[in-house]
């Protein structure tokens, strides 16, 4: 969801750095958990950056990012394990991902940029300002 606020390049850097630094600090660099997390985060950033261009709201961006993240993680695991039976977990992962994505979308709509007075951005994106300043604006 960060891609909708900071743009594709910066979102990709944040997603990559989060995965790499977390893996380095935990001693799990290039482990299966790193690979699934890294490729999932990068793919979610790509999808969310693309969809943010079309004025999707936080809920839509979060749901699609969650879906793609889970799908890519299972693809990576299936390559590492050598079995497609890992996809049996996909329905559960999607349900849990959508629940956590909805919570993230709600929190992002409350905290993104300058907090705004209504919750319309939860479902629909607000119009982008033309002055080049990022973040939401409170309307008076």
mmCIF file of C-alpha atoms in Angstrom:
data_model
loop_
_atom_site.group_PDB
_atom_site.id
_atom_site.type_symbol
_atom_site.label_atom_id
_atom_site.label_comp_id
_atom_site.label_asym_id
_atom_site.label_seq_id
_atom_site.Cartn_x
_atom_site.Cartn_y
_atom_site.Cartn_z
ATOM 1 C CA UNK A 1 0.000 0.000 0.000
ATOM 2 C CA UNK A 2 2.954 2.280 0.435
ATOM 3 C CA UNK A 3 3.282 2.376 -3.347
ATOM 4 C CA UNK A 4 0.205 4.579 -3.605
ATOM 5 C CA UNK A 5 1.894 7.258 -1.495
ATOM 6 C CA UNK A 6 5.573 7.170 -2.473
ATOM 7 C CA UNK A 7 5.648 5.698 -5.973
ATOM 8 C CA UNK A 8 6.975 2.555 -7.602
ATOM 9 C CA UNK A 9 10.733 3.023 -7.249
ATOM 10 C CA UNK A 10 10.654 3.962 -3.605
ATOM 11 C CA UNK A 11 8.127 1.225 -2.790
ATOM 12 C CA UNK A 12 10.388 -1.340 -4.432
ATOM 13 C CA UNK A 13 13.345 -0.093 -2.383
ATOM 14 C CA UNK A 14 11.320 -0.243 0.852
ATOM 15 C CA UNK A 15 10.032 -3.775 0.112
ATOM 16 C CA UNK A 16 13.498 -5.038 -0.823
ATOM 17 C CA UNK A 17 15.271 -3.361 2.078
ATOM 18 C CA UNK A 18 12.688 -4.635 4.571
ATOM 19 C CA UNK A 19 13.191 -8.214 3.435
ATOM 20 C CA UNK A 20 16.973 -8.036 3.114
ATOM 21 C CA UNK A 21 17.606 -6.248 6.417
ATOM 22 C CA UNK A 22 15.171 -8.483 8.281
ATOM 23 C CA UNK A 23 16.877 -11.578 6.903
ATOM 24 C CA UNK A 24 20.362 -10.268 7.675
ATOM 25 C CA UNK A 25 19.476 -9.344 11.258
ATOM 26 C CA UNK A 26 17.784 -12.692 11.865
ATOM 27 C CA UNK A 27 20.528 -14.734 10.183
ATOM 28 C CA UNK A 28 18.185 -16.093 7.525
ATOM 29 C CA UNK A 29 19.541 -14.426 4.387
ATOM 30 C CA UNK A 30 18.887 -16.564 1.273
ATOM 31 C CA UNK A 31 16.820 -19.025 3.320
ATOM 32 C CA UNK A 32 13.393 -20.197 2.117
ATOM 33 C CA UNK A 33 11.679 -17.711 4.433
ATOM 34 C CA UNK A 34 13.755 -14.875 2.966
ATOM 35 C CA UNK A 35 13.037 -15.941 -0.612
ATOM 36 C CA UNK A 36 9.293 -16.208 -0.068
ATOM 37 C CA UNK A 37 9.118 -12.911 1.801
ATOM 38 C CA UNK A 38 11.342 -11.055 -0.655
ATOM 39 C CA UNK A 39 9.591 -12.173 -3.826
ATOM 40 C CA UNK A 40 6.171 -11.761 -2.231
ATOM 41 C CA UNK A 41 6.906 -8.205 -1.087
ATOM 42 C CA UNK A 42 8.449 -7.183 -4.411
ATOM 43 C CA UNK A 43 5.559 -8.623 -6.424
ATOM 44 C CA UNK A 44 2.993 -6.953 -4.154
ATOM 45 C CA UNK A 45 4.812 -3.631 -4.602
ATOM 46 C CA UNK A 46 4.743 -4.059 -8.382
ATOM 47 C CA UNK A 47 1.022 -4.793 -8.465
ATOM 48 C CA UNK A 48 0.103 -2.049 -6.004
ATOM 49 C CA UNK A 49 2.225 0.493 -7.893
ATOM 50 C CA UNK A 50 0.506 -0.412 -11.138
ATOM 51 C CA UNK A 51 -2.993 -0.277 -9.643
ATOM 52 C CA UNK A 52 -2.306 2.987 -7.773
ATOM 53 C CA UNK A 53 -2.142 4.708 -11.171
ATOM 54 C CA UNK A 54 -5.834 3.964 -11.647
ATOM 55 C CA UNK A 55 -7.013 5.584 -8.400
ATOM 56 C CA UNK A 56 -7.811 2.409 -6.510
ATOM 57 C CA UNK A 57 -8.486 2.947 -2.812
ATOM 58 C CA UNK A 58 -6.523 1.491 0.065
ATOM 59 C CA UNK A 59 -8.845 -1.506 0.384
ATOM 60 C CA UNK A 60 -8.463 -2.520 -3.263
ATOM 61 C CA UNK A 61 -4.700 -1.995 -3.218
ATOM 62 C CA UNK A 62 -4.305 -3.945 -0.007
ATOM 63 C CA UNK A 63 -6.505 -6.826 -1.180
ATOM 64 C CA UNK A 64 -4.682 -7.188 -4.493
ATOM 65 C CA UNK A 65 -1.269 -6.824 -2.852
ATOM 66 C CA UNK A 66 -2.167 -9.487 -0.314
ATOM 67 C CA UNK A 67 -3.487 -11.833 -2.995
ATOM 68 C CA UNK A 68 -0.392 -11.476 -5.194
ATOM 69 C CA UNK A 69 1.962 -11.728 -2.218
ATOM 70 C CA UNK A 70 0.377 -15.024 -1.137
ATOM 71 C CA UNK A 71 0.322 -16.405 -4.679
ATOM 72 C CA UNK A 72 3.989 -15.605 -5.308
ATOM 73 C CA UNK A 73 5.010 -17.019 -1.938
ATOM 74 C CA UNK A 74 3.312 -20.311 -2.788
ATOM 75 C CA UNK A 75 4.931 -20.363 -6.231
ATOM 76 C CA UNK A 76 8.372 -19.898 -4.648
ATOM 77 C CA UNK A 77 7.665 -22.595 -2.040
ATOM 78 C CA UNK A 78 6.418 -25.019 -4.699
ATOM 79 C CA UNK A 79 9.688 -24.559 -6.612
ATOM 80 C CA UNK A 80 11.765 -25.042 -3.470
ATOM 81 C CA UNK A 81 9.829 -28.084 -2.269
ATOM 82 C CA UNK A 82 9.230 -29.529 -5.712
ATOM 83 C CA UNK A 83 5.519 -30.067 -5.174
ATOM 84 C CA UNK A 84 2.358 -28.232 -6.110
ATOM 85 C CA UNK A 85 0.562 -29.549 -3.025
ATOM 86 C CA UNK A 86 1.563 -26.341 -1.270
ATOM 87 C CA UNK A 87 -1.265 -24.657 -3.199
ATOM 88 C CA UNK A 88 -3.719 -26.465 -0.933
ATOM 89 C CA UNK A 89 -2.899 -23.704 1.564
ATOM 90 C CA UNK A 90 -3.904 -20.972 -0.884
ATOM 91 C CA UNK A 91 -7.563 -20.561 0.205
ATOM 92 C CA UNK A 92 -6.568 -20.216 3.856
ATOM 93 C CA UNK A 93 -3.759 -17.805 3.003
ATOM 94 C CA UNK A 94 -6.092 -15.667 0.882
ATOM 95 C CA UNK A 95 -8.714 -15.451 3.629
ATOM 96 C CA UNK A 96 -6.163 -14.524 6.298
ATOM 97 C CA UNK A 97 -4.435 -12.129 3.903
ATOM 98 C CA UNK A 98 -7.684 -10.351 3.088
ATOM 99 C CA UNK A 99 -8.538 -9.977 6.770
ATOM 100 C CA UNK A 100 -5.144 -8.501 7.611
ATOM 101 C CA UNK A 101 -5.207 -6.451 4.401
ATOM 102 C CA UNK A 102 -8.554 -4.946 5.372
ATOM 103 C CA UNK A 103 -7.188 -3.973 8.774
ATOM 104 C CA UNK A 104 -4.110 -2.459 7.108
ATOM 105 C CA UNK A 105 -6.299 -0.555 4.641
ATOM 106 C CA UNK A 106 -8.411 0.878 7.431
ATOM 107 C CA UNK A 107 -5.361 1.953 9.427
ATOM 108 C CA UNK A 108 -3.716 3.427 6.332
ATOM 109 C CA UNK A 109 -6.856 5.379 5.508
ATOM 110 C CA UNK A 110 -6.819 6.801 9.035
ATOM 111 C CA UNK A 111 -3.112 7.606 9.113
ATOM 112 C CA UNK A 112 -2.062 8.239 5.490
ATOM 113 C CA UNK A 113 -0.596 11.692 4.923
ATOM 114 C CA UNK A 114 -2.627 14.258 6.828
ATOM 115 C CA UNK A 115 -5.575 12.556 8.503
ATOM 116 C CA UNK A 116 -8.752 13.470 6.656
ATOM 117 C CA UNK A 117 -12.262 13.969 7.983
ATOM 118 C CA UNK A 118 -14.128 11.177 6.194
ATOM 119 C CA UNK A 119 -13.384 7.564 5.377
ATOM 120 C CA UNK A 120 -14.080 7.789 1.658
ATOM 121 C CA UNK A 121 -10.519 6.796 0.761
ATOM 122 C CA UNK A 122 -11.112 3.405 2.351
ATOM 123 C CA UNK A 123 -13.114 2.433 -0.734
ATOM 124 C CA UNK A 124 -12.196 5.074 -3.311
ATOM 125 C CA UNK A 125 -9.045 7.081 -3.851
ATOM 126 C CA UNK A 126 -9.214 10.806 -3.327
ATOM 127 C CA UNK A 127 -8.162 13.071 -6.166
ATOM 128 C CA UNK A 128 -4.448 13.690 -6.349
ATOM 129 C CA UNK A 129 -3.327 17.234 -5.626
ATOM 130 C CA UNK A 130 -1.678 19.131 -8.442
ATOM 131 C CA UNK A 131 0.800 20.970 -6.231
ATOM 132 C CA UNK A 132 3.153 17.971 -6.013
ATOM 133 C CA UNK A 133 2.772 17.535 -2.249
ATOM 134 C CA UNK A 134 2.090 13.933 -1.259
ATOM 135 C CA UNK A 135 -0.437 12.886 1.350
ATOM 136 C CA UNK A 136 -4.100 13.549 1.890
ATOM 137 C CA UNK A 137 -5.602 16.926 2.571
ATOM 138 C CA UNK A 138 -8.244 17.843 5.107
ATOM 139 C CA UNK A 139 -11.073 19.682 3.452
ATOM 140 C CA UNK A 140 -12.567 22.560 5.382
#
